[in-house]
Short mmCIF file of C-alpha atoms and ligand atoms in Angstrom, two decimals:
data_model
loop_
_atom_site.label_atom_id
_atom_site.label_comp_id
_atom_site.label_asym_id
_atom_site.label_seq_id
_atom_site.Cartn_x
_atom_site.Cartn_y
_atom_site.Cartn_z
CA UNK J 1 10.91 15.52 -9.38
CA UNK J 2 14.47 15.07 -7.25
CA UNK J 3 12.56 11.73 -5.60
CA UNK J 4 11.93 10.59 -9.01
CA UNK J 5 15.28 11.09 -10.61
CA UNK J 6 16.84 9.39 -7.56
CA UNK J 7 14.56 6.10 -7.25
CA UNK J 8 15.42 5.74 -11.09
CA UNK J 9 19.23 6.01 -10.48
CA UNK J 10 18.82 3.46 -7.44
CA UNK J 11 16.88 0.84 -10.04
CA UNK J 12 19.80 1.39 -12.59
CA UNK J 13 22.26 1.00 -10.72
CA UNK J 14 20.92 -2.21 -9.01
CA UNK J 15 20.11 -3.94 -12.38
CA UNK J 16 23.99 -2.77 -13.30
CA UNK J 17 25.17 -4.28 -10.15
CA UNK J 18 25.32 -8.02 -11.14
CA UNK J 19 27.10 -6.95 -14.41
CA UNK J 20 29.21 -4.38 -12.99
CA UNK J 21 30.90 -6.69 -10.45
CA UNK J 22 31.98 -9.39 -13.26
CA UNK J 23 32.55 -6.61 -15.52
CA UNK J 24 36.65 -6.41 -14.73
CA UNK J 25 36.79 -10.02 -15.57
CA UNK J 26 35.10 -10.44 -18.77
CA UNK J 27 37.46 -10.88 -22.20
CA UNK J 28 36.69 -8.51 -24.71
CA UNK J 29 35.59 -11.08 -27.26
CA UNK J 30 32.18 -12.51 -27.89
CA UNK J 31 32.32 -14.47 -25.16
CA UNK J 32 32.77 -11.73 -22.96
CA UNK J 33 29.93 -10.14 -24.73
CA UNK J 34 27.81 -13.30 -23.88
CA UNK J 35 28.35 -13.31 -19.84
CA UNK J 36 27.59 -9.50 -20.25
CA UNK J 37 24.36 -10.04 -21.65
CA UNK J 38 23.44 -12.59 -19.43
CA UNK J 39 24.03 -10.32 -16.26
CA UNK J 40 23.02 -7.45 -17.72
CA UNK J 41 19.80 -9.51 -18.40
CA UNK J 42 19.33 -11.12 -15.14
CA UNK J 43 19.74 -7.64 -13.63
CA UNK J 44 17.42 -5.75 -15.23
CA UNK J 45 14.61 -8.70 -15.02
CA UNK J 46 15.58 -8.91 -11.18
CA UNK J 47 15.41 -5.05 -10.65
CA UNK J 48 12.05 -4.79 -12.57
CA UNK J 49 10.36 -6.85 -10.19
CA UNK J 50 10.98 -3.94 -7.75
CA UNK J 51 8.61 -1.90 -9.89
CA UNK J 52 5.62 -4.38 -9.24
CA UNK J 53 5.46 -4.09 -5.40
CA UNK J 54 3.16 -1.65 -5.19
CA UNK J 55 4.09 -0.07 -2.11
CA UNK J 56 2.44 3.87 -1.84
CA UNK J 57 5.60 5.43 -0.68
CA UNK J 58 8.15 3.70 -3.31
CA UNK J 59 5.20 4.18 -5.98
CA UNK J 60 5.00 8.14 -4.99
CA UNK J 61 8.64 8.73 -5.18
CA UNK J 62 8.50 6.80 -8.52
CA UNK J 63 6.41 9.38 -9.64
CA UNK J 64 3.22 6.68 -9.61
CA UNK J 65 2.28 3.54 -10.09
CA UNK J 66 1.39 4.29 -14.43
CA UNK J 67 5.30 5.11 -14.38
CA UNK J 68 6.70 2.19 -12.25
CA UNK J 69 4.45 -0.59 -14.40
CA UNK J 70 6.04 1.02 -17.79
CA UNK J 71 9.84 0.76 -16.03
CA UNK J 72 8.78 -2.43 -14.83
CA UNK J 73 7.48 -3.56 -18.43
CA UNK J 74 10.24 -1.73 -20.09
CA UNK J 75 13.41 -3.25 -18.01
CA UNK J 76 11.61 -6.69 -18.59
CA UNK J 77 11.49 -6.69 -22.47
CA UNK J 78 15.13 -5.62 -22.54
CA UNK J 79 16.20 -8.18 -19.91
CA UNK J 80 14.46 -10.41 -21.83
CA UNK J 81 16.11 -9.94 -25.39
CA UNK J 82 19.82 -9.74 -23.68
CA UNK J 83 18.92 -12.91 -22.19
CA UNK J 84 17.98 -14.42 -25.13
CA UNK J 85 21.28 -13.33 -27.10
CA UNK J 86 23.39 -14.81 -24.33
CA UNK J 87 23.42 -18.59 -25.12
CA UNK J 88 23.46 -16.94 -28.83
CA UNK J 89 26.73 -15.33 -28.59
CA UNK J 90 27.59 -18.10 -26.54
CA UNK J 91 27.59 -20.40 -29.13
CA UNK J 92 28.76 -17.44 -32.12
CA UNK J 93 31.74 -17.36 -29.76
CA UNK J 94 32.39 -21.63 -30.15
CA UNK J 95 31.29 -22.11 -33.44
CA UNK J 96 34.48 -21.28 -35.70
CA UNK J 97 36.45 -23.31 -32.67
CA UNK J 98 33.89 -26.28 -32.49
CA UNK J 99 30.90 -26.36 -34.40
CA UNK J 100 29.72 -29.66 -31.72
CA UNK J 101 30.70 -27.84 -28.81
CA UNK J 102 28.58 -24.37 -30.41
CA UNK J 103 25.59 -26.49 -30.70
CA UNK J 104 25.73 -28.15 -27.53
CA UNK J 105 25.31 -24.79 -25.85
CA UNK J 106 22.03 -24.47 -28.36
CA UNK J 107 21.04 -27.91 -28.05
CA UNK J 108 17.67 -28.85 -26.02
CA UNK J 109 18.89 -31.69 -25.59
CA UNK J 110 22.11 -31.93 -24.21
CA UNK J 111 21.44 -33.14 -20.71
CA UNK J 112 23.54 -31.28 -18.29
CA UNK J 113 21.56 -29.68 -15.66
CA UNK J 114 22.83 -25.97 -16.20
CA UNK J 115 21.39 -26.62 -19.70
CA UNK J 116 18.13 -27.79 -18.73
CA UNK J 117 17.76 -25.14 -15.98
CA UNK J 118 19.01 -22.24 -18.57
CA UNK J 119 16.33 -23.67 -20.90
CA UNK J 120 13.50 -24.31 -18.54
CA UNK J 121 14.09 -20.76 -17.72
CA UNK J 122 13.52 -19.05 -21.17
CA UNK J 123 10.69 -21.37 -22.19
CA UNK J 124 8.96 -20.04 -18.95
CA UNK J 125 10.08 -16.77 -19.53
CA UNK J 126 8.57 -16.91 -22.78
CA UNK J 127 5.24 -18.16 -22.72
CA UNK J 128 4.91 -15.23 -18.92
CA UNK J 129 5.83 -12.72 -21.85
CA UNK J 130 3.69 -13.83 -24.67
CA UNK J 131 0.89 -13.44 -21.98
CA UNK J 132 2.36 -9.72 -21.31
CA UNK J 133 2.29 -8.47 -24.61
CA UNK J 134 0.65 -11.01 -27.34
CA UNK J 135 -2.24 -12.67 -25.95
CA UNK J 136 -5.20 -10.84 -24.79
CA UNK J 137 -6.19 -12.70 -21.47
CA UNK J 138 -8.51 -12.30 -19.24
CA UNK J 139 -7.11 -10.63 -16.05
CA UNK J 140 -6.79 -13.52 -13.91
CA UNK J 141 -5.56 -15.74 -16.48
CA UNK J 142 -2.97 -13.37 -16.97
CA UNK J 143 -2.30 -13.05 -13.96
CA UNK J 144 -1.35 -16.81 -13.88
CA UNK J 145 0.84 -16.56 -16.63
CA UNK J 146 2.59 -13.40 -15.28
CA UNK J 147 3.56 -15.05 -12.14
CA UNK J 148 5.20 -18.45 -14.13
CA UNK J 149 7.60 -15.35 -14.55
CA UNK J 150 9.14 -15.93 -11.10
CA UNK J 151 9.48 -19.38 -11.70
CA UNK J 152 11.39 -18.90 -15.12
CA UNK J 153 13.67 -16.49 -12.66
CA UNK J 154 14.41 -18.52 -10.17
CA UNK J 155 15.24 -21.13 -13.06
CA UNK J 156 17.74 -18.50 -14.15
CA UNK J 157 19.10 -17.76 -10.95
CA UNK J 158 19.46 -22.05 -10.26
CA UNK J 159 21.24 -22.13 -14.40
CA UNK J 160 23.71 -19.08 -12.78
CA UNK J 161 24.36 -21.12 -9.80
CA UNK J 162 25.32 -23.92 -11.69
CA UNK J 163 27.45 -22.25 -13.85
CA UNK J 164 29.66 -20.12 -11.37
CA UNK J 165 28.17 -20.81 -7.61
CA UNK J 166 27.45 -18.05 -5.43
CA UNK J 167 29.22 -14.90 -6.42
CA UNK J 168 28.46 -11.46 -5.39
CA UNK J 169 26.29 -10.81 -8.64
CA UNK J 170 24.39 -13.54 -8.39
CA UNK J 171 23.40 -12.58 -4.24
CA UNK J 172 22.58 -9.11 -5.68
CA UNK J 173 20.05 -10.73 -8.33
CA UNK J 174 18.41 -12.98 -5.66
CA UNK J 175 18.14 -10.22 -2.97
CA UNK J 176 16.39 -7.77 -5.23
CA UNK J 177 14.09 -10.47 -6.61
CA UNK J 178 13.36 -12.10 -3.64
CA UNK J 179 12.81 -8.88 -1.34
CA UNK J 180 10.42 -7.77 -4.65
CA UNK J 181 8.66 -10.76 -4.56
CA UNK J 182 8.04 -11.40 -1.16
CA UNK J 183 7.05 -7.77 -0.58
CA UNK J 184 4.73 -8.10 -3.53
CA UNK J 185 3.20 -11.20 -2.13
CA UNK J 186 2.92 -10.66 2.08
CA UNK J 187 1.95 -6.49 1.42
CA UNK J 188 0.44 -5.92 -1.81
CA UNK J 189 -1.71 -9.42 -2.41
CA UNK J 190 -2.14 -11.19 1.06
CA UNK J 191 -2.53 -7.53 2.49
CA UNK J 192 -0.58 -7.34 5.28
CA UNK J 193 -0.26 -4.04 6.41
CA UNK J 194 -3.26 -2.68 4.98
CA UNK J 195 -5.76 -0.43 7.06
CA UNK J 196 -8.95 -2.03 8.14
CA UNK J 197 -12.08 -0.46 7.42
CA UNK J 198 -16.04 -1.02 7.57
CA UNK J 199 -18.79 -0.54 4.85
CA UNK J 200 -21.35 1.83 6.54
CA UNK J 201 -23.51 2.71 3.86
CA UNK J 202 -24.30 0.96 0.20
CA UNK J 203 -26.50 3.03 -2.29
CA UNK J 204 -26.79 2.27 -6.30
CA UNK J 205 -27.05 5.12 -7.87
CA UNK J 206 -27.32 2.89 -11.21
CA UNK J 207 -27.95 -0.68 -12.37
CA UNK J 208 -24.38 -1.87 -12.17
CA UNK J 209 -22.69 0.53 -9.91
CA UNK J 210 -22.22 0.24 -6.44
CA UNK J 211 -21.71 2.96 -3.87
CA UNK J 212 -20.04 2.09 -1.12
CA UNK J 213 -19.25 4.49 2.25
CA UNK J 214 -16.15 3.34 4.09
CA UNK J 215 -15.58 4.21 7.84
CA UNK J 216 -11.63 4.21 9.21
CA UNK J 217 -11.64 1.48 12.03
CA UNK J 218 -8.14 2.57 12.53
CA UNK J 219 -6.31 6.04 11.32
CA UNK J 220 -7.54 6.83 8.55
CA UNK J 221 -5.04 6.94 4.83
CA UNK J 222 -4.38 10.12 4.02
CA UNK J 223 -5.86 10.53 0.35
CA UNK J 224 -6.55 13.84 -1.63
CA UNK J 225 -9.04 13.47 -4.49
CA UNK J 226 -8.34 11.70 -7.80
CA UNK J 227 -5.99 9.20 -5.60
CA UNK J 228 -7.17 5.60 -5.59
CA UNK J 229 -6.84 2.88 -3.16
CA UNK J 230 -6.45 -0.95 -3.25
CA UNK J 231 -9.31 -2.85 -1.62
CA UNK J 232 -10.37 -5.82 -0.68
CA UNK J 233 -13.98 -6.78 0.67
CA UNK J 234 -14.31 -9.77 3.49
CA UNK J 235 -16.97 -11.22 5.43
CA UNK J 236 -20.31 -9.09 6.69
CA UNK J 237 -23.74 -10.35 8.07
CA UNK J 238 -24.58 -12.03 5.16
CA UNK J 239 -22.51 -11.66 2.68
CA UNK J 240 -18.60 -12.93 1.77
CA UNK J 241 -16.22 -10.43 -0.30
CA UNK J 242 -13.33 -12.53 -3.02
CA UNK J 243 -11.34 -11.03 -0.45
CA UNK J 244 -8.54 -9.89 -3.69
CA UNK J 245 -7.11 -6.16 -3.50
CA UNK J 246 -8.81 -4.19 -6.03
CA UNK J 247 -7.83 -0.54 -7.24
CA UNK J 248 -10.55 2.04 -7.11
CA UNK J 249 -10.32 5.31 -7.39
CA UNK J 250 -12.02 7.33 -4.27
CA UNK J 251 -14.94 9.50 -5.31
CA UNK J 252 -15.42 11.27 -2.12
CA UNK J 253 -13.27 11.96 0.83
CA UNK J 254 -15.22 12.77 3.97
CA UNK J 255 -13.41 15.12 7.31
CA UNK J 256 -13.84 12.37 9.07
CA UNK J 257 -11.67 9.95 6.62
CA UNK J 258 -14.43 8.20 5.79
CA UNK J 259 -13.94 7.55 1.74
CA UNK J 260 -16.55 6.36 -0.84
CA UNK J 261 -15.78 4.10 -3.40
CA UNK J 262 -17.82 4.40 -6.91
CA UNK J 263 -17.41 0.46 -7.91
CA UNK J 264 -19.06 -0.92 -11.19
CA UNK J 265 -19.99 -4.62 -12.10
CA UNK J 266 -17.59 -5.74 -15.09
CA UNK J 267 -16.44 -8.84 -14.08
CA UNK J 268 -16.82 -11.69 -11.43
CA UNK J 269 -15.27 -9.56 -8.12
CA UNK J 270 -17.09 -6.72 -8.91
CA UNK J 271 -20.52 -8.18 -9.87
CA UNK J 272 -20.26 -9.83 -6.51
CA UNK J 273 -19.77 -6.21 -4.71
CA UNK J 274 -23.31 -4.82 -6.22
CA UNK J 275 -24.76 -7.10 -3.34
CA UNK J 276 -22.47 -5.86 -0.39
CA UNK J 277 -24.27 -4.46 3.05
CA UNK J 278 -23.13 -2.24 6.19
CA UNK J 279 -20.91 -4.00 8.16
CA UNK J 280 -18.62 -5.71 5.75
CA UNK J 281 -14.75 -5.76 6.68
CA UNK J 282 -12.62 -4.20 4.20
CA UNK J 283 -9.35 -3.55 4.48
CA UNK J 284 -7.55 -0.51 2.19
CA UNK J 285 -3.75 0.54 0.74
CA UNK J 286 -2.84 3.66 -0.60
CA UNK J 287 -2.91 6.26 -1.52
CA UNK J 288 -1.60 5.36 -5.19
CA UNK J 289 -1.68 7.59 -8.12
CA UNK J 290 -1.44 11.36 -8.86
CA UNK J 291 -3.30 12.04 -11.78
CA UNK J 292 -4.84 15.55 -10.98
CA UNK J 293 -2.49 16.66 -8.39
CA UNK J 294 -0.19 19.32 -9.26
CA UNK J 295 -1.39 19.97 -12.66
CA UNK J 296 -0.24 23.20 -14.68
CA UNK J 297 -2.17 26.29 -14.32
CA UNK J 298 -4.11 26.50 -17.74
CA UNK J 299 -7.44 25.99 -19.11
CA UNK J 300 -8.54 22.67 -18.70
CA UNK J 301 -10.95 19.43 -20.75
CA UNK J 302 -11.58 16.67 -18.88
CA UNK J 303 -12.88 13.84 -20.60
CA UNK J 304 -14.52 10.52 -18.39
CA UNK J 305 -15.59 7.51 -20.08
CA UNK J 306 -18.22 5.45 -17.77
CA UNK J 307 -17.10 5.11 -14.24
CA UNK J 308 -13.57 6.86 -15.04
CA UNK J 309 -15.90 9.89 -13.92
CA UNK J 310 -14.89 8.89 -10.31
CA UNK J 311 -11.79 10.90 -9.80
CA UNK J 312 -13.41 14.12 -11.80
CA UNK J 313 -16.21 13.33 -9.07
CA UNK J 314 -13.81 13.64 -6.33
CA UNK J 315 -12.55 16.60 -6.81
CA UNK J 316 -15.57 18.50 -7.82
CA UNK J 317 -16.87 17.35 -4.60
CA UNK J 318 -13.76 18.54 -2.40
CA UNK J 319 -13.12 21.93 -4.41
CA UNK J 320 -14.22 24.58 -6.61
CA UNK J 321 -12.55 24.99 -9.54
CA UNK J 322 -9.70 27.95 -9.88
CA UNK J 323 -9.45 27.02 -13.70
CA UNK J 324 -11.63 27.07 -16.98
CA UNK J 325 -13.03 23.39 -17.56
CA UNK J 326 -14.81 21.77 -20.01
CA UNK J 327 -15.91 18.42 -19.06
CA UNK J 328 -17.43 15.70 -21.10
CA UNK J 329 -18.97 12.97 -19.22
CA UNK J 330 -19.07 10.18 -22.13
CA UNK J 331 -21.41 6.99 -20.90
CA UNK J 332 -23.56 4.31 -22.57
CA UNK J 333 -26.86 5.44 -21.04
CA UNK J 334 -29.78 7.47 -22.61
CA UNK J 335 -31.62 7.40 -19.04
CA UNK J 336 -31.20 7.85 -15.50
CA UNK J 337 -27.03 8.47 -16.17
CA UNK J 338 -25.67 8.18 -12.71
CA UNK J 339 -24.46 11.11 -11.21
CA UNK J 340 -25.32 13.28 -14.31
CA UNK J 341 -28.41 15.22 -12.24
CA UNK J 342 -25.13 16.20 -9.13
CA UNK J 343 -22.72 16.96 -12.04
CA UNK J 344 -25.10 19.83 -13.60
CA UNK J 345 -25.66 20.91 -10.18
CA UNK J 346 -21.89 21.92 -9.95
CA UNK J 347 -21.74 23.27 -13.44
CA UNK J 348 -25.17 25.75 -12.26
CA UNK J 349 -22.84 26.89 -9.02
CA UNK J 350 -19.80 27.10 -10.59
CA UNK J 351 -19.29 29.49 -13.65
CA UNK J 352 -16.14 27.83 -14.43
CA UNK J 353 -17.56 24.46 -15.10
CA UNK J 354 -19.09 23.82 -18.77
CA UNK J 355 -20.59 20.23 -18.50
CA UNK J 356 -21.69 18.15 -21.25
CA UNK J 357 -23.08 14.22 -21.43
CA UNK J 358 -22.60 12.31 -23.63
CA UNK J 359 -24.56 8.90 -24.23
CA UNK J 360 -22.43 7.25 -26.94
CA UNK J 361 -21.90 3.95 -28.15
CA UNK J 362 -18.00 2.62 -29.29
CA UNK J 363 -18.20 5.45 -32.09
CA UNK J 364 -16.49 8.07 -30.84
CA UNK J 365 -17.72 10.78 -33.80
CA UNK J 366 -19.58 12.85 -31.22
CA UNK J 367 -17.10 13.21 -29.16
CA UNK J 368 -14.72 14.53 -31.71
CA UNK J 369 -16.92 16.61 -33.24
CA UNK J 370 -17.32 18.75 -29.72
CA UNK J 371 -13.68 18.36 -29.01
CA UNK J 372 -13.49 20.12 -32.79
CA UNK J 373 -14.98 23.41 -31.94
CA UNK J 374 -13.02 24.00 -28.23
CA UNK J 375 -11.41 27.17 -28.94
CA UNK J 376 -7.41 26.83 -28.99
CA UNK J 377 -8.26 22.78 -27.48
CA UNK J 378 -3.88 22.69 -28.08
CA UNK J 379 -3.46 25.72 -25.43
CA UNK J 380 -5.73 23.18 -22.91
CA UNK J 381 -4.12 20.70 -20.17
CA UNK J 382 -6.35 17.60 -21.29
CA UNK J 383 -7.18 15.22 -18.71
CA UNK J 384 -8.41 11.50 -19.73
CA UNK J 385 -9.73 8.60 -17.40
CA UNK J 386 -11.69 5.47 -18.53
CA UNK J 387 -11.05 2.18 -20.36
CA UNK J 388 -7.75 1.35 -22.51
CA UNK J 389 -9.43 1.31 -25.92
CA UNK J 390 -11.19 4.39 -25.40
CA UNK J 391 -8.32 6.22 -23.94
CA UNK J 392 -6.54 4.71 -27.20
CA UNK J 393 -8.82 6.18 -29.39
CA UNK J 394 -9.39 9.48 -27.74
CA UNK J 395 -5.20 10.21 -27.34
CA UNK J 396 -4.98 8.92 -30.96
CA UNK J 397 -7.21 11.33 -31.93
CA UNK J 398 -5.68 14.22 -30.00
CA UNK J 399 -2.46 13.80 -30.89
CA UNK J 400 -3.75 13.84 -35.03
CA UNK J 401 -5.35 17.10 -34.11
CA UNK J 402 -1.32 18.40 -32.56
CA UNK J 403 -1.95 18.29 -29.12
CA UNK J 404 1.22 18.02 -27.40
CA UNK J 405 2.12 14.43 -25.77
CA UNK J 406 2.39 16.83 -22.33
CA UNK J 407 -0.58 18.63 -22.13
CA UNK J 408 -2.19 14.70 -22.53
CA UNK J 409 -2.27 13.10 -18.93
CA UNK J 410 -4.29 10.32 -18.09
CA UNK J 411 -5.77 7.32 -15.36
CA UNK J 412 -5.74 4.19 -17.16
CA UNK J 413 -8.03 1.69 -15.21
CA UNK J 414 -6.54 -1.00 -16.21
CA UNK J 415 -2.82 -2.44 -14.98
CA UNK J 416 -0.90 -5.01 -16.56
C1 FAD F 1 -6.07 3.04 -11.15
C2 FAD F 1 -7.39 2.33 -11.24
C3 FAD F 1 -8.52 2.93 -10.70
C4 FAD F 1 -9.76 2.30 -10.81
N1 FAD F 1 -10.87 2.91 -10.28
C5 FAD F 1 -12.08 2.33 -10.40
C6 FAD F 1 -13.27 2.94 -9.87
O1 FAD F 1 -13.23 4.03 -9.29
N2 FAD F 1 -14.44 2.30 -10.04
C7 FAD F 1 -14.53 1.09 -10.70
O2 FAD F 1 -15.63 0.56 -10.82
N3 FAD F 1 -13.43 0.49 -11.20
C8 FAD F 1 -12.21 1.07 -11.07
N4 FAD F 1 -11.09 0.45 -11.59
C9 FAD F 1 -11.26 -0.85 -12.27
C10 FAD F 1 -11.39 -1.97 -11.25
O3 FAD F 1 -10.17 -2.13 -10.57
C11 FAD F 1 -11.75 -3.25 -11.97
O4 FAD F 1 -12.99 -3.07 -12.59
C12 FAD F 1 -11.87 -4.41 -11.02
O5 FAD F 1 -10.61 -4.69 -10.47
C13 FAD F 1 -12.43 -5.61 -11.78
O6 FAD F 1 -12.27 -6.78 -11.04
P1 FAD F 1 -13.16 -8.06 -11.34
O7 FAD F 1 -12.58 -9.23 -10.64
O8 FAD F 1 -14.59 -7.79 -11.04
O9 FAD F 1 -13.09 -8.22 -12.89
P2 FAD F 1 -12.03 -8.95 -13.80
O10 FAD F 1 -12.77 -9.65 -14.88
O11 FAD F 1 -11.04 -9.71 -12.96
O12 FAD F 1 -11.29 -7.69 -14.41
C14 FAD F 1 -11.88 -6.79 -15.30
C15 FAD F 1 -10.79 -5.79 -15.66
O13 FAD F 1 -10.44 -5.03 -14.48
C16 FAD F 1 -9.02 -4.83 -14.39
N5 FAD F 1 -8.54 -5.45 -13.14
C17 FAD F 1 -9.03 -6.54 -12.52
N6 FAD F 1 -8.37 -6.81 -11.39
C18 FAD F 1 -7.43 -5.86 -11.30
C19 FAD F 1 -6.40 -5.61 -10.35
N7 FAD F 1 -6.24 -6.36 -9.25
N8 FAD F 1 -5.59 -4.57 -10.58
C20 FAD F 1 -5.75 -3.80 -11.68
N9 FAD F 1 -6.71 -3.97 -12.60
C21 FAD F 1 -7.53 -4.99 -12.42
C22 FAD F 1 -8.44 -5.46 -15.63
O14 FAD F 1 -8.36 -4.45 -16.61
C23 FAD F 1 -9.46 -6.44 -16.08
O15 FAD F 1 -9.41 -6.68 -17.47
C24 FAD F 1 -9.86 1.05 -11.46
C25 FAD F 1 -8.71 0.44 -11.98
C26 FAD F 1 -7.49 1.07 -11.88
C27 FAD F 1 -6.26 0.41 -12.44
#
């Protein structure tokens, strides 16, 4: 908890810097008000991007990677609207002076190149966003449009320089996005740094999921179950991975930090993986995410959607349980469900396990319906991991039936 609380005072404080060094010489007038806005702006979009690194450590003492990406998504949208007020006030400040001189700092058109760059900048800024939040694009599309974000900030950084040179506000902006970005880029995406590995066993236990048994070539990462790990697949014998870092969530940790990775088809990276072989470099970071570490001693519901079931899998095949737990394993099948025949094997050895399957299309009713008659479900820890919509649904649902928002914890397997 202390980490956390610190590494969210250090991210404060460095999106106040930029504003807190000009602060002294800002009017109190709108004018003032505008500058303010436009550093308090550029340093909150500059310090978000130091929530998108994805670095394990920064991302465990951030209390996970869930947490950083809602900072991250959170400072954004507020640097975003105090940027937009700034040429606002800007010209609220000029117009009972000079209505001309208001609109020039509104016009598109005025030509001056701390104009063009200050407009260039929000465009940009704005289409990256409508991506974020209004469009529903495909990953890698948004992607795209999520990275024309750094260009709209270096745009804003070049309109800053323009206006005032280099100041120590404006070094404290570029540092913190450039050290973010770079990091982001040579670590996270290009993988350096990231522990090599070899695929020494494939098995399908279904259709359109992939098993896939990782040796260490290297030390090992040190991963406890329900943590997931970013991996990219390379070249083998005969076969050539996309080669992008992927999260998956580990579904079984061998003593010999060997790790096995439950990976279904759904879209063109993954479909590729169904027809990986032994041999095939891979190379892993992590651990990320702690989504059934440390949880509160109570009575427990887990609910898996699909192949969210891996880190339920995990654990169940590291430890027996020391609390109550009612799991429902919700999946599309009516046959051969994978890993349904090992999961009743653990509910037969362990009395504390109550299992149920449940082959269900998007209507959630059945669900619901066994949810209904758990026995004081609002005294339970619930524990959710699967898709966004059905993790929607399901928390919608809980929170109808007054579950509290903290017994509710869950693994989204999705990031944007
Ligand atoms: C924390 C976490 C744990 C996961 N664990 C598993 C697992 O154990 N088994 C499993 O089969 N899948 C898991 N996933 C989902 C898996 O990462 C995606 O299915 C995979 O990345 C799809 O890639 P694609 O190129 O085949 O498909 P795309 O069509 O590119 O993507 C399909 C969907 O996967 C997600 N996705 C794609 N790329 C990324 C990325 N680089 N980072 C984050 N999300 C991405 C997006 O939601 C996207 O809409 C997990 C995802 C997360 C966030």
């Amino acid at each position: 908890m202390r980490s956390i609380a610190v590494s969210v005072i250090l991210v404060i404080f460095i999106a106040l810097l930029p504003a807190l060094t000009v602060i002294s010489s800002l009017s109190l007038n709108v004018l003032g008000f505008s500058l303010l806005s436009g550093w308090l702006g550029t340093g909150l979009i500059a310090a978000s991007l130091l929530l998108m690194i994805r670095d394990p450590y920064w991302a465990s003492w951030f209390g996970g990677l869930q947490q950083m990406y809602r900072w991250h998504h959170g400072m954004g949208v507020l640097g975003f609207v105090l940027l937009l007020a700034h040429p606002l006030l800007l010209a609220g400040h000029y117009l009972p002076l000079d209505p001309d001189i208001a609109w020039e700092y509104l016009s598109p058109l005025n030509p001056q190149s701390i104009n063009i760059l200050g407009w260039l900048a929000l465009i940009i800024f704005t289409l990256g966003m409508a991506a974020t939040f209004v469009l529903h694009l495909p990953y890698g599309m948004w992607r795209r449009f999520h990275m024309l974000l750094v260009i709209a900030i270096a745009l804003g950084l070049g309109h800053i320089w323009s206006v005032s040179g280099f100041s120590i506000s404006l070094t404290a902006a570029l540092l913190s996005a450039a050290i973010s970005v770079g990091w982001r880029l040579l670590r996270a995406d290009r993988g350096i740094g990231a522990r090599p590995y070899e695929v020494s066993a494939v098995d399908h236990p279904a259709e359109d999921i992939t098993e896939v048994n990782l040796r260490p070539l290297a030390r090992p990462i040190s991963i406890a179950p329900s943590q997931f790990v970013s991996a990219a697949f390379f070249e083998g014998p005969h076969f050539q991975g996309c080669g992008d870092f992927h999260p998956y969530t580990v579904s079984h940790i061998a003593k010999d930090g060997s790790l096995t990775l439950s990976i279904k088809a759904l879209g063109d990276c993954t479909q590729h993986i169904q027809s990986l072989e032994p041999g095939v470099a891979v190379r892993l970071q992590g651990p990320y995410g702690n989504f059934l570490l440390d949880r509160p001693i109570a009575p427990e519901v887990w609910i898996a959607a699909g192949v969210g079931l891996t880190p339920f899998l995990a654990l169940l095949r590291s430890q027996s349980l020391t609390q109550h737990t009612e799991m429902f394993y919700v999946h599309r099948e009516s046959e051969s469900v994978p890993y349904e025949e090992e999961l009743q094997r653990f509910a037969t050895n362990q009395a504390l396990l109550c299992f149920h399957s449940l082959s269900m299309t998007n209507d959630l009713t059945l669900l619901f319906t066994w949810l209904e008659n758990i026995d004081n479900l609002n005294k339970k820890q619930v524990y959710l991991c699967g898709p966004p919509p059905f993790m929607a649904k399901v928390t919608k649902w809980l929170r109808e039936h007054d579950m509290p928002g903290q017994q509710i914890h869950f693994e989204q397997f999705d990031f944007r």
